[in-house]
Structure formats: C-alpha cells, structure tokens
C-alpha cells in the first residue's frame, strides 16, 4: 500500500477537482483527496496501479501532473501561464476595443477585426476550449464550457456577419476577444489571490531545504566540515550548528549549549534554552551558541515535514458544509447553459433582435461562476489551517475546524495539561526498618523508568542511577500503577492510593510502594500550575463555555486546583475506563472538547467531539486527537477555538457571496443590464473577492 502525493495543474473550479477525484476512485484508489486551491492530489494506491497510467488518465481529463515530488515541475513553456496568455491576448484586444471609442476608420473593417481577434480566439480555444471539451467528454463539465460557448458564439456570429456583409451591427469580434482576455486576467488575479492563502504553509515549506554543516572524519581521524543539503542527512549523522544557523534536521545535542528560536514550529516567540541531550527541531534557528548534534530523523520523517504533510492533508479534506456547494456545482454548468438558451429565446421573441438577444445570452454564460462556490470553502480552510500551523496548532482534518463552532464544554486533564507536568520529588518515607530512603529510590527508579506516565517519567529522570533492579516481569495495570516481579518472585506495586487502600487510610500521599502486598513506603511529588491556565479558563467562561476537570488524582487535590482556577465541575479519582465513560456521556449531552496530554488520555481524546492533544513536538503523529497543540501550548487553546469558529464564519460568508452573486448576476445579465465584456470582468473578480475575504483570517482578531 503506497501513499501518493502529486501536484496537478489546470484546476479552476470545484468541478475540476470532482472530475479528478471521480477518475482516481474509478481506478480503485482509496482515500482520494483533491485540493483545487493548491493543486495537491493524494491517494492510497492499494492495487499497485502504474503511476504513468494514472498520469495519462489525468492528462486526458485536461489537467497536467506537474510533479510527483514536492510540487515542483519542470521549466514552463511560452504561453503556459495565465499572465503570459493575458498579456499576449491584450496586445490584440486593445485595438479592437479602441475602435469602439475612437471609431478609427481602418479598424471598422470586418476582416481587420477578424485578423486581430483570431490569435486571441486561438489562444482561448487552446486554453478554455480544450479543457471544456475534455470535461464534457468525461461527463463533468467545468466552468471553461461556459467561457468557450460564449466566445465561440460571439466569434462565429461575427464571422457569419463578415462573410455575408451584414454590417457593423453584426460584428462582435471585440466581444469574443474581450471575454477571453478578461477571463484570463481574472484567472491570473485569482491565482495570485489563492497563492496568498497558502503563504503560511509555503513559509514552512521553504524552511525544509537548507544547507547543513555535516561533520565527517578524514584519514587522520580529524573533523572535517562538509556542506551538504539537509535532505541528504541520515539518522546518526553529525552536524555542526552555529549562532544564526537554521537547524537542518531533527537532532539531539551531543556537545554545547544554545538558545533556539522555535517559533516557526511552535508559535512560541521566546528562545528556548538547550543543553546536551536536548532535542533541536529541524527548521528552528539557533539565536545564540554553537552545538554539535546527532541527526535523529530523516528529512521526510522530521517534525517540520510531518507538520507540512498534516496541514496539506487537512487542506484536502472537505467539511460537511462543503457538500451542498459540491452538489450544486455538479449540476451548475448544464443549468446555466439551459438558462442561456432560455435567455436567447425569450429575448428574441420580446425584442425581435437576434444580435441583442445573443449578447444577453452570452453575458449569462460568461457571468455565471461555479468557481466561487468551489473555492469558498478550500480558500478559507487554507488560510485557517496555515495560520494555525504558524502558531503551533495542528488540525488533523478540516472537519475539526467546523466542529469547533459548536463546542459548549471543555474537559481538561490535570497532569501535564493544566499543570506543568514537571514533577519534583518532595519527600520519600520508608515505613519499614528493612528499607531506607536510598533503597526506596532504587525501587522507584527501577520500576518507573518503564512507565509512560508523566509522574513516572519525572521520577525516573530525577532518581536516575546505575544500580537498577533487573525485573523478571514488569507491566502497567491501568488505573492502578506499575507491577513488577524480581528474579526471586517478589511482587512490587508502585501506584496510587487505590493500590494501598486496603492497607492504610492515609490518602495524602502521591505514590505508594508495596512489596508482596505490604506497604513499605510513600513518595510525594509536587507539580505546579501552568501560568497560562487561569487566563485560558477565564477566556472560556467569557465565551460561555463550561469547564470541567477530569483526573485520576485524589479528590482533595483535584478540587483544590479547580477552585483555584474557577473550573465549573470536577471528576476526580477516575480510572481510564471511567474517564472514557464520562467523556462519552458529556459528548452525548453537548459538543465537548477534551484537552489532554495525548498519552494516557488517548481513549478519552478519541471519544470526545473534539480531542485536543497537548503534545511535545516529537509526538505530533498522535492518532487519537483531532487537534495538536505543539510544545504543550495550552495558551494557544483560545486561538485554536477562535480560528475554528472564524474559519467556519468565513466559509459561510464566502458561500453566501458565491450563491448571492449567481442568483443576482444571472438575471441582471439576462435582461441586458450587463454586456458580455463587463460580465467577463465581474466573473473574474468574484473569485478574487472570496480569496480576499479568506486572506483576512491571517490578521483578523479571532479570540
């Protein structure tokens, strides 16, 4: 099974994306995603189809696979871009338009007009006509059908008038040329506007390819610095990174200390201090210091690469709100052609003037714009996801953006979410003369090093030692703690009060240590609240969102934190299964977001309406959460919620404009209040308006 990512050129509307999607699905490919904004096409080739066969199939649809890697194509040919085609056509169109203003005698000649119009018409047919014909042949007509019909009608009618010598009232060569030229201008402006919606993602992409100083050794075993492109680095390679350098790949510091600016990855503007054994994220910048580091991930597996792939994948998703627009777009072209024919017939019987009736019908064809409906959602999603990624917020799919608008309650895990998760061992107490504090530390370290729980990770890091116990068997008991058996068969349990509640009534300690069902000691740890926790809770209350604290920790400690933060409801001393049941009940009651550390809360995150993982940068591949807050970025939760709601608001605004535009513009053109020339210009600008409205999300205050 192979995941394929291509860049396809030539898509101009939702129908284009629909045609490619249907073709790939008909070939038996799975998980097909087509993004008309970026041209990204992805699918899973489960049947092992020949890529060249698929490329040829897409080419027959009227589109071109520009690249199968990183979206980079070969050298462009002349008249291959919208700008080149527009400028070429403009040279011939301006004289045709000039004769309507100044009435230059020689420009009134029908054959001069035809000669001026012919190059424009040929370019238009090669661009719009070719695409239109292929789309009709494949059963999914695109917007180029309307432009082609309008241009052909004006050109053929004018040619007939010239051949039959019917006079200037039958000559509309300038209309044919102007339609093609102005629609090309609109396509160019749309392309530029849409490109601006991708600027956040493009900035991340540019950070992928940089030069690296690779450390190699000569025949005298002396270090030599070899400059290479970072894509050539492999796991285990050594690199030298100096002040001002961009970190070429995910790596671990072996020597030196530094301050790293990780804002491009996490959105955090303040530099992060790094020491030996710390991880540097590829794409971040060393603002101070020099280090030698070992590469820990190839370019394609790096944190930055995973972020980019995740954003691209989410941009290709379609939220439910887009389904209505897709259904309308699929039948839009035939309906507009029908309206154009009715306009021609009705106006002819009313006006008894075929020329005027034809111009009105052409205006109807040209002004109708299915592009607007097709681009309304992807343009807004591209900006929303791009801004989110630049601030360390990763949405796994576009649906998560839409679901955010309905969230009525947010459930927080305690440890590592509202608290820092960086525990300190405040005390260790032995209850038996057979054990002293050092022996308890040895047992604690030997057991907790095998646990993924945040408390266990902190304890094992603090108590690290070399004389650890070698266990015969060790396992985690969900909701209880860790259980280990030594070579003599002794059973140790390191866990919460639940593990020792049959041996003691004292529930004031963090960790209980048992040997062969005998309580031999306690350990207490302390954890501090995140400084941003209060601000986040206040924000949610201001927005009318109910807050809930869900924890497996003791009730007294959990309720103390809840009172301190002003949280509305508390569930304490809950096992993972109980957490799951509570989240399921809350989600059935109202749309619920769950914020957790993405490790122990995985089942609950998956069950929530929206699962939000507080993950370290190296854990962004968590599959259970819908949203990932990089670098434990709880302070970005308000921005994530705000972006979700405002992105959906922008989608609704775009769809309203797209539908309103067509509902209003088509009747106006049908009664003769718009000429084909004005219609072509307005049609091209309609997409620019949508893109511009979407781009506002980059700077809009969404909190």
XYZ file of C-alpha atoms in Angstrom:
703
model
C 0.000 0.000 0.000
C 1.537 3.271 -1.173
C 0.571 6.832 -0.215
C 0.940 9.062 -3.293
C 1.161 12.879 -3.328
C 1.049 14.781 -6.625
C 0.771 18.378 -7.782
C -1.771 18.834 -10.585
C -2.095 21.983 -12.687
C -5.103 23.255 -14.604
C -7.809 23.041 -11.927
C -10.009 26.132 -11.970
C -13.119 25.113 -10.041
C -14.764 22.502 -7.849
C -15.882 20.547 -10.914
C -12.232 20.133 -11.928
C -11.415 18.639 -8.541
C -14.529 16.468 -8.754
C -13.509 15.116 -12.180
C -10.030 14.121 -10.966
C -11.431 12.642 -7.768
C -14.007 10.513 -9.618
C -11.409 9.277 -12.096
C -8.981 8.160 -9.387
C -11.778 6.490 -7.425
C -12.929 4.670 -10.561
C -9.412 3.246 -10.820
C -9.853 1.618 -7.413
C -7.711 4.091 -5.468
C -8.613 4.854 -1.864
C -8.560 7.928 0.397
C -8.578 10.244 -2.638
C -8.202 13.928 -1.738
C -8.075 16.724 -4.327
C -7.417 20.325 -3.299
C -8.359 22.858 -6.038
C -6.594 25.610 -4.082
C -3.080 24.179 -4.017
C -3.446 21.594 -6.794
C -2.447 18.876 -4.306
C -3.762 15.404 -5.118
C -3.235 12.493 -2.739
C -4.454 8.898 -2.687
C -3.560 5.442 -1.455
C -2.528 3.086 -4.260
C -3.765 -0.171 -2.720
C -3.943 -2.023 -6.052
C -0.426 -1.118 -7.202
C -1.649 0.828 -10.252
C 1.043 2.038 -12.663
C 1.634 5.763 -11.920
C 2.220 6.538 -15.605
C -1.199 5.129 -16.481
C -2.813 7.349 -13.853
C -0.833 10.396 -15.054
C -2.028 9.748 -18.610
C -5.600 9.425 -17.372
C -5.433 12.790 -15.608
C -3.908 14.324 -18.743
C -6.869 13.051 -20.795
C -9.185 14.843 -18.378
C -7.489 18.103 -19.374
C -5.103 18.521 -16.441
C -1.381 18.044 -16.004
C 0.549 16.293 -13.251
C 3.251 18.916 -12.747
C 5.240 16.928 -10.215
C 5.151 13.798 -8.138
C 7.538 15.182 -5.513
C 7.293 18.400 -3.503
C 5.057 20.077 -6.091
C 7.913 21.206 -8.348
C 7.508 20.992 -12.081
C 9.851 21.457 -14.965
C 10.622 24.631 -16.914
C 7.488 26.415 -18.126
C 6.914 26.857 -21.858
C 5.897 30.127 -23.527
C 2.198 30.964 -23.057
C 1.952 28.382 -20.291
C 0.945 30.816 -17.514
C -2.174 32.934 -17.088
C -0.112 36.137 -17.096
C 1.667 35.284 -20.352
C -1.605 34.383 -22.075
C -3.324 37.509 -20.780
C -0.555 39.870 -21.952
C -0.409 38.169 -25.367
C -4.172 38.480 -25.842
C -4.207 42.061 -24.515
C -1.967 43.202 -27.396
C -4.668 42.255 -29.908
C -7.697 43.064 -27.768
C -6.815 46.717 -27.065
C -7.047 47.803 -30.749
C -10.396 46.017 -31.035
C -11.672 47.895 -28.012
C -10.178 51.171 -29.293
C -12.366 51.257 -32.409
C -15.453 51.326 -30.194
C -14.202 54.528 -28.549
C -12.462 56.466 -31.323
C -14.087 54.937 -34.439
C -10.787 54.592 -36.330
C -11.769 54.019 -39.962
C -9.448 51.118 -40.809
C -10.407 49.315 -37.605
C -14.021 49.306 -38.769
C -13.048 46.823 -41.495
C -14.535 43.392 -40.523
C -11.513 41.498 -41.870
C -9.064 43.629 -39.842
C -11.160 42.903 -36.770
C -11.154 39.190 -37.550
C -7.347 39.156 -38.006
C -6.914 40.911 -34.648
C -9.387 38.595 -32.937
C -8.084 35.330 -34.433
C -4.854 34.992 -32.315
C -6.860 35.685 -29.161
C -9.540 33.202 -30.202
C -6.940 30.504 -30.929
C -5.266 31.009 -27.525
C -8.698 30.950 -25.875
C -9.690 27.725 -27.575
C -6.346 26.099 -26.742
C -6.816 27.096 -23.115
C -10.549 27.126 -22.392
C -11.839 25.104 -25.335
C -9.521 22.140 -24.890
C -10.340 21.913 -21.197
C -14.066 22.352 -21.867
C -14.164 19.573 -24.465
C -12.325 17.109 -22.240
C -14.598 17.910 -19.295
C -17.732 17.329 -21.422
C -16.283 14.090 -22.804
C -15.745 12.871 -19.255
C -19.249 13.799 -18.133
C -18.330 16.572 -15.672
C -18.438 19.935 -17.495
C -16.363 22.695 -15.884
C -16.599 26.479 -15.980
C -14.498 26.620 -19.157
C -17.525 25.252 -21.024
C -19.405 28.499 -20.344
C -16.479 30.714 -21.382
C -15.895 28.632 -24.523
C -19.562 28.729 -25.571
C -19.697 32.496 -25.065
C -16.508 33.147 -27.075
C -17.474 30.738 -29.884
C -20.972 32.228 -30.168
C -19.597 35.777 -30.486
C -16.819 34.765 -32.929
C -18.954 32.561 -35.218
C -21.796 35.105 -35.328
C -19.298 37.859 -36.223
C -17.630 35.678 -38.848
C -21.016 34.994 -40.439
C -21.792 38.725 -40.413
C -18.442 39.479 -42.092
C -18.873 36.784 -44.764
C -22.417 37.895 -45.530
C -21.569 41.636 -45.405
C -24.319 42.379 -42.881
C -22.577 45.442 -41.443
C -21.056 46.505 -38.149
C -24.195 45.724 -36.143
C -23.406 42.031 -36.705
C -19.726 42.263 -35.745
C -18.791 41.238 -32.202
C -15.171 40.217 -32.673
C -14.212 42.549 -29.813
C -16.698 40.706 -27.567
C -15.089 37.312 -28.287
C -11.586 38.696 -27.716
C -12.554 40.634 -24.597
C -14.270 37.637 -22.985
C -11.128 35.513 -23.395
C -8.720 38.279 -22.340
C -10.651 39.382 -19.257
C -11.331 35.828 -18.058
C -7.588 35.143 -18.365
C -6.993 38.299 -16.308
C -9.491 37.022 -13.750
C -7.751 33.634 -13.687
C -4.393 35.345 -13.087
C -5.775 37.538 -10.288
C -7.479 34.503 -8.766
C -4.226 32.529 -8.950
C -2.352 35.312 -7.170
C -5.069 35.717 -4.564
C -5.274 31.983 -3.903
C -1.476 31.822 -3.631
C -1.672 34.339 -0.798
C -3.900 31.919 1.140
C -1.004 29.448 1.070
C 1.692 31.828 2.314
C 1.879 30.392 5.850
C 2.310 26.852 4.527
C 4.783 27.991 1.864
C 6.910 29.629 4.557
C 7.113 26.289 6.350
C 7.964 24.508 3.090
C 10.810 26.938 2.371
C 12.267 26.119 5.785
C 12.671 22.482 4.754
C 15.507 22.884 2.247
C 18.667 24.412 3.688
C 22.384 23.702 3.756
C 23.887 21.756 6.640
C 27.420 21.555 8.060
C 27.954 17.809 8.277
C 30.824 16.584 10.474
C 32.942 13.871 8.846
C 36.383 12.496 9.653
C 39.417 12.311 7.353
C 42.022 9.544 7.212
C 43.782 11.171 10.182
C 40.555 10.947 12.229
C 40.267 14.724 12.287
C 36.943 16.502 11.996
C 36.124 17.969 8.586
C 33.068 20.139 7.880
C 31.245 19.077 4.710
C 28.492 21.450 3.450
C 25.569 19.414 2.056
C 21.839 19.873 1.516
C 19.895 18.771 4.576
C 17.791 16.336 2.513
C 20.945 14.185 2.240
C 21.318 13.840 6.008
C 20.528 10.464 7.537
C 19.808 9.278 11.077
C 23.088 9.103 13.018
C 24.925 11.787 11.012
C 26.741 14.500 12.960
C 26.192 18.201 12.259
C 27.698 21.475 13.454
C 25.194 24.271 14.102
C 26.366 27.796 14.891
C 24.740 31.045 16.004
C 22.317 32.261 13.333
C 22.121 28.866 11.584
C 18.846 27.167 10.846
C 18.713 23.690 12.360
C 18.952 21.397 9.301
C 17.152 18.375 10.771
C 15.675 16.980 13.959
C 18.690 16.210 16.117
C 19.962 15.665 19.669
C 22.687 17.872 21.134
C 25.879 15.991 21.958
C 28.085 18.973 22.822
C 27.472 22.640 23.553
C 24.640 24.829 24.771
C 22.416 27.194 22.798
C 19.198 29.208 22.630
C 16.799 28.127 19.882
C 14.004 30.121 18.268
C 11.288 27.512 17.618
C 8.562 29.993 16.661
C 8.215 28.609 13.136
C 7.232 25.262 14.651
C 5.548 26.049 17.979
C 4.499 29.687 17.639
C 6.493 30.495 20.793
C 8.373 33.767 20.257
C 10.780 33.440 23.200
C 14.015 31.439 22.610
C 14.268 28.065 24.347
C 17.455 27.152 26.209
C 19.057 23.894 25.025
C 21.714 21.747 26.722
C 23.325 18.372 25.876
C 20.760 15.564 25.308
C 18.047 18.111 24.461
C 16.282 17.843 21.111
C 16.545 20.520 18.414
C 13.654 20.726 15.955
C 14.555 20.977 12.278
C 13.623 24.407 10.897
C 14.215 26.250 14.180
C 17.033 28.828 14.416
C 19.960 28.990 16.842
C 19.936 32.572 18.128
C 22.923 32.019 20.420
C 25.531 29.315 20.922
C 27.278 26.584 18.956
C 26.455 22.878 19.198
C 27.384 19.543 17.733
C 24.362 17.309 17.307
C 23.323 13.902 16.011
C 20.510 13.639 13.449
C 17.525 11.725 14.850
C 15.143 11.764 11.843
C 15.456 11.797 8.060
C 14.045 14.805 6.189
C 10.789 13.040 5.322
C 10.208 11.969 8.939
C 11.086 15.247 10.635
C 8.722 17.257 12.835
C 8.529 20.028 10.223
C 7.833 17.553 7.416
C 5.087 15.915 9.479
C 3.545 19.323 10.168
C 3.523 20.231 6.477
C 2.065 16.870 5.459
C -0.596 17.129 8.155
C -1.628 20.626 7.026
C -1.687 19.605 3.346
C -3.777 16.565 4.195
C -6.227 18.656 6.230
C -6.496 21.252 3.433
C -7.597 18.485 1.064
C -10.425 17.429 3.386
C -13.981 18.616 2.838
C -16.007 19.619 5.885
C -19.766 18.860 5.808
C -20.610 22.472 4.913
C -18.911 21.997 1.513
C -21.156 19.094 0.483
C -24.078 21.334 -0.517
C -21.793 23.512 -2.674
C -20.356 20.395 -4.349
C -23.816 19.069 -5.201
C -24.838 22.406 -6.705
C -21.552 22.755 -8.643
C -22.045 19.314 -10.199
C -25.275 20.426 -11.947
C -24.423 24.123 -12.262
C -22.996 24.138 -15.808
C -25.936 22.353 -17.519
C -28.385 24.596 -15.637
C -26.591 27.783 -16.762
C -26.468 26.580 -20.373
C -30.218 25.986 -20.140
C -30.740 29.483 -18.701
C -28.603 30.901 -21.533
C -30.795 29.215 -24.177
C -33.967 30.439 -22.467
C -32.490 33.975 -22.346
C -31.757 33.844 -26.079
C -35.245 32.581 -26.996
C -37.257 34.839 -24.652
C -35.298 37.991 -25.583
C -35.641 37.238 -29.295
C -39.426 36.948 -29.059
C -39.607 40.102 -26.918
C -37.052 42.267 -28.741
C -37.190 40.711 -32.216
C -33.442 41.394 -32.363
C -31.217 38.316 -32.611
C -27.940 40.245 -32.122
C -29.055 41.835 -28.864
C -30.584 38.582 -27.659
C -27.375 36.696 -28.393
C -25.277 39.225 -26.442
C -27.560 38.819 -23.423
C -27.309 35.029 -23.628
C -23.503 35.276 -23.885
C -23.445 37.589 -20.856
C -25.404 34.964 -18.882
C -22.930 32.247 -19.852
C -19.884 34.335 -19.034
C -21.002 35.856 -15.737
C -22.047 32.551 -14.132
C -19.243 31.442 -11.840
C -19.130 27.931 -10.339
C -15.546 28.691 -9.256
C -16.799 30.889 -6.444
C -18.839 28.056 -4.940
C -15.978 25.591 -5.346
C -13.351 27.875 -3.809
C -15.447 29.258 -0.951
C -14.539 26.506 1.494
C -10.981 25.500 0.469
C -9.773 29.130 0.389
C -10.926 29.764 3.965
C -9.611 26.411 5.196
C -6.204 27.027 3.585
C -5.832 30.299 5.489
C -7.230 28.964 8.762
C -5.002 25.896 8.779
C -1.985 27.921 7.642
C -2.330 30.473 10.436
C -2.890 27.673 12.929
C 0.267 25.825 11.826
C 2.331 29.010 12.135
C 1.191 29.257 15.753
C 1.888 25.668 16.716
C -1.695 24.425 16.251
C -2.220 21.397 14.020
C -5.690 20.361 12.852
C -5.774 16.749 11.708
C -8.687 17.384 9.335
C -10.931 20.187 8.120
C -13.935 18.750 9.975
C -12.292 19.683 13.284
C -12.283 23.341 12.251
C -16.015 23.248 11.618
C -16.912 21.268 14.755
C -15.241 23.908 16.957
C -18.066 26.353 16.317
C -20.465 24.248 18.406
C -18.242 23.388 21.386
C -20.170 24.093 24.596
C -17.906 22.496 27.190
C -14.191 21.799 27.522
C -12.845 18.953 29.646
C -9.270 19.230 30.966
C -6.964 16.522 32.167
C -4.932 17.807 35.125
C -1.418 16.434 34.991
C 0.645 17.858 32.130
C -2.293 19.906 30.845
C -3.300 22.456 33.489
C -0.082 21.707 35.365
C 3.468 21.771 34.020
C 3.897 18.004 34.243
C 7.444 18.567 35.514
C 7.307 16.930 38.907
C 9.724 17.213 41.790
C 10.091 14.542 44.462
C 9.344 16.433 47.679
C 9.748 13.509 50.094
C 10.285 9.757 50.341
C 9.376 7.950 53.563
C 10.179 4.345 54.483
C 7.673 2.517 56.728
C 9.851 -0.477 57.496
C 13.256 -0.745 59.145
C 14.174 -3.169 56.351
C 14.230 -0.279 53.871
C 15.883 3.103 53.915
C 15.276 6.093 51.653
C 18.016 5.126 49.195
C 16.591 1.619 48.732
C 13.135 3.081 48.055
C 14.662 5.437 45.483
C 16.286 2.428 43.774
C 12.944 0.573 43.648
C 11.100 3.662 42.410
C 13.592 4.339 39.620
C 13.792 0.692 38.545
C 10.009 0.483 38.144
C 9.033 3.979 36.962
C 11.547 4.028 34.097
C 9.243 1.565 32.304
C 6.146 3.771 32.593
C 4.952 6.484 30.209
C 3.011 8.346 32.898
C 4.236 11.954 33.328
C 4.859 11.447 37.058
C 6.814 8.259 36.380
C 8.918 9.945 33.694
C 9.799 12.800 36.050
C 10.687 10.442 38.908
C 12.908 8.250 36.735
C 14.697 11.358 35.417
C 15.280 12.742 38.930
C 16.276 9.453 40.598
C 18.359 8.103 37.710
C 21.051 5.644 38.864
C 23.117 2.743 37.539
C 22.308 0.040 40.103
C 18.747 -0.533 38.903
C 16.876 -3.764 39.650
C 16.577 -6.231 36.766
C 12.976 -7.443 36.704
C 11.765 -10.846 35.637
C 8.450 -9.301 34.592
C 7.038 -5.771 34.634
C 3.701 -4.413 33.429
C 1.324 -1.487 33.798
C -2.042 -2.040 35.488
C -4.467 0.566 34.127
C -5.818 2.902 36.790
C -3.613 1.370 39.483
C 0.079 1.748 38.660
C 3.094 -0.415 37.785
C 3.569 -4.035 38.824
C 6.973 -5.780 38.786
C 8.370 -9.186 39.758
C 12.030 -9.687 40.630
C 14.041 -12.857 39.972
C 13.126 -14.229 43.426
C 9.426 -13.845 42.655
C 8.790 -10.853 44.920
C 5.914 -8.662 43.706
C 6.253 -4.888 43.790
C 3.479 -2.383 43.109
C 4.119 1.334 42.615
C 0.836 3.168 42.341
C -1.848 5.497 43.622
C -3.857 5.220 46.836
C -6.099 2.663 45.115
C -3.210 0.209 45.195
C -2.924 0.532 49.008
C -6.434 1.469 50.168
C -6.843 -1.964 51.783
C -3.666 -1.393 53.830
C -3.989 2.209 55.006
C -6.484 5.052 55.410
C -3.866 7.719 54.753
C -4.626 9.013 51.245
C -2.490 12.164 51.496
C 0.498 10.814 49.546
C 1.182 10.787 45.804
C 2.761 7.336 45.408
C 2.504 4.148 47.465
C 5.206 1.442 47.376
C 4.157 -2.152 48.083
C 6.202 -5.361 48.311
C 4.332 -8.650 48.446
C 1.162 -6.742 49.428
C 2.921 -4.985 52.309
C 3.117 -1.179 52.313
C 6.811 -0.346 52.646
C 6.883 3.353 51.859
C 5.434 6.562 50.430
C 6.671 9.136 47.955
C 5.305 12.636 47.459
C 5.706 14.737 44.349
C 4.667 18.288 43.638
C 3.566 19.840 40.395
C 2.886 23.492 39.598
C 0.045 25.037 37.629
C 0.855 26.423 34.217
C 0.904 30.225 34.403
C -1.478 30.423 31.421
C -4.108 28.084 32.949
C -6.082 30.857 34.679
C -6.135 33.020 31.548
C -7.422 30.121 29.417
C -10.198 29.252 31.901
C -11.246 32.925 32.086
C -11.379 33.101 28.289
C -13.638 30.037 28.086
C -16.009 31.405 30.719
C -16.156 34.739 28.867
C -17.252 32.825 25.753
C -19.933 30.977 27.726
C -18.115 27.642 27.550
C -18.446 25.313 30.557
C -15.188 23.964 32.028
C -14.676 20.525 33.577
C -11.653 18.971 35.296
C -11.284 15.204 34.828
C -8.474 13.490 36.722
C -7.369 10.211 38.227
C -5.751 12.103 41.093
C -7.126 12.426 44.634
C -10.325 14.412 45.063
C -8.919 16.866 47.634
C -6.008 17.857 45.399
C -8.155 17.991 42.257
C -10.859 20.133 43.864
C -8.220 22.492 45.256
C -6.888 23.131 41.742
C -10.417 23.504 40.351
C -11.296 26.120 42.985
C -8.046 27.957 42.325
C -8.759 28.157 38.578
C -12.527 28.640 38.834
C -13.386 25.429 36.956
C -17.121 24.631 36.920
C -17.180 20.878 37.601
C -14.773 18.218 38.891
C -14.469 14.474 38.304
C -11.672 13.008 40.450
C -10.133 9.608 41.200
C -11.293 8.218 37.845
C -9.761 5.247 36.063
C -9.098 5.389 32.284
C -12.333 3.436 31.653
C -14.310 5.772 33.882
C -12.789 8.766 32.079
C -13.897 7.229 28.792
C -17.464 6.727 30.046
C -17.645 10.296 31.377
C -16.405 11.806 28.103
C -18.877 9.696 26.134
C -21.748 10.874 28.346
C -20.663 14.527 28.124
C -20.275 14.350 24.334
C -23.782 12.892 24.009
C -25.091 15.716 26.173
C -23.409 18.575 24.229
C -20.464 19.110 21.822
C -17.418 18.564 24.024
C -13.703 19.245 23.583
C -11.243 17.181 25.616
C -7.761 18.577 26.308
C -5.182 16.019 27.443
C -1.523 15.087 27.200
C -2.166 12.733 24.294
C -0.684 9.686 26.046
C -2.712 8.346 28.962
C -5.800 10.208 27.749
C -5.779 8.648 24.273
C -9.116 6.753 24.557
C -10.910 9.778 26.042
C -9.487 12.092 23.362
C -10.795 9.756 20.669
C -14.272 9.632 22.248
C -14.686 13.427 22.639
C -16.391 15.536 19.973
C -13.005 17.219 19.503
C -9.850 15.709 21.009
C -7.079 18.226 21.700
C -3.645 16.809 22.475
C -1.044 18.733 24.478
C 1.858 17.079 22.697
C 5.569 17.633 22.572
C 6.840 18.451 19.079
C 8.210 14.939 18.667
C 4.775 13.420 19.316
C 2.740 15.185 16.616
C 1.868 11.896 14.955
C -0.603 11.122 17.758
C -3.546 9.473 16.021
C -6.156 9.867 18.723
C -6.525 13.657 18.765
C -8.186 15.941 16.219
C -6.036 18.929 17.204
C -2.423 19.013 18.401
C -1.100 21.952 20.452
C 2.643 21.926 19.880
C 5.134 22.243 22.727
C 2.421 21.879 25.392
C 0.853 25.079 24.054
C -2.184 25.389 26.338
C -2.034 29.154 25.837
C -2.877 28.565 22.158
C -6.213 26.919 23.002
C -8.162 30.219 22.718
C -6.567 30.828 19.301
C -7.422 27.276 18.194
C -11.059 27.688 19.249
C -11.216 31.156 17.698
C -9.700 30.023 14.404
C -12.162 27.133 14.225
C -15.155 29.416 14.703
C -13.942 32.250 12.476
C -12.822 29.922 9.699
C -16.314 28.479 9.595
C -17.758 32.017 9.683
C -15.551 32.918 6.705
C -16.736 29.802 4.849
C -20.357 30.845 5.413
C -19.588 34.378 4.214
C -17.869 33.012 1.096
C -20.713 30.615 0.294
C -23.273 33.380 0.812
C -21.370 35.649 -1.561
C -20.985 32.853 -4.137
C -24.696 31.956 -4.135
C -25.895 35.557 -3.879
C -23.602 36.611 -6.722
C -25.012 33.997 -9.108
C -28.626 34.499 -8.014
C -28.298 38.246 -8.652
C -25.880 38.355 -11.607
C -27.577 35.877 -13.943
C -30.975 37.672 -14.037
C -29.235 41.058 -14.398
C -27.311 39.756 -17.421
C -30.443 38.109 -18.858
C -32.356 41.416 -19.040
C -29.487 43.181 -20.758
C -28.099 45.287 -17.899
C -24.618 43.788 -18.326
C -22.615 43.466 -21.524
C -20.517 40.316 -22.100
C -17.379 42.418 -21.561
C -18.472 43.638 -18.135
C -19.765 40.158 -17.316
C -16.335 38.630 -18.053
C -14.611 41.166 -15.808
C -17.094 40.742 -12.938
C -16.878 36.951 -13.183
C -13.094 37.016 -12.853
C -13.195 39.398 -9.909
C -15.759 37.330 -7.978
C -13.121 34.726 -7.077
C -10.697 37.460 -6.044
C -13.309 38.784 -3.593
C -13.632 35.336 -1.994
C -9.869 34.893 -1.749
C -9.512 38.374 -0.265
C -12.184 37.675 2.330
C -10.378 34.447 3.246
C -6.972 36.139 3.499
C -8.392 38.433 6.207
C -8.108 35.445 8.541
C -4.321 35.929 8.616
C -4.629 39.170 10.581
C -8.158 39.015 11.989
C -8.574 39.009 15.774
C -10.314 35.686 16.289
C -10.186 35.412 20.088
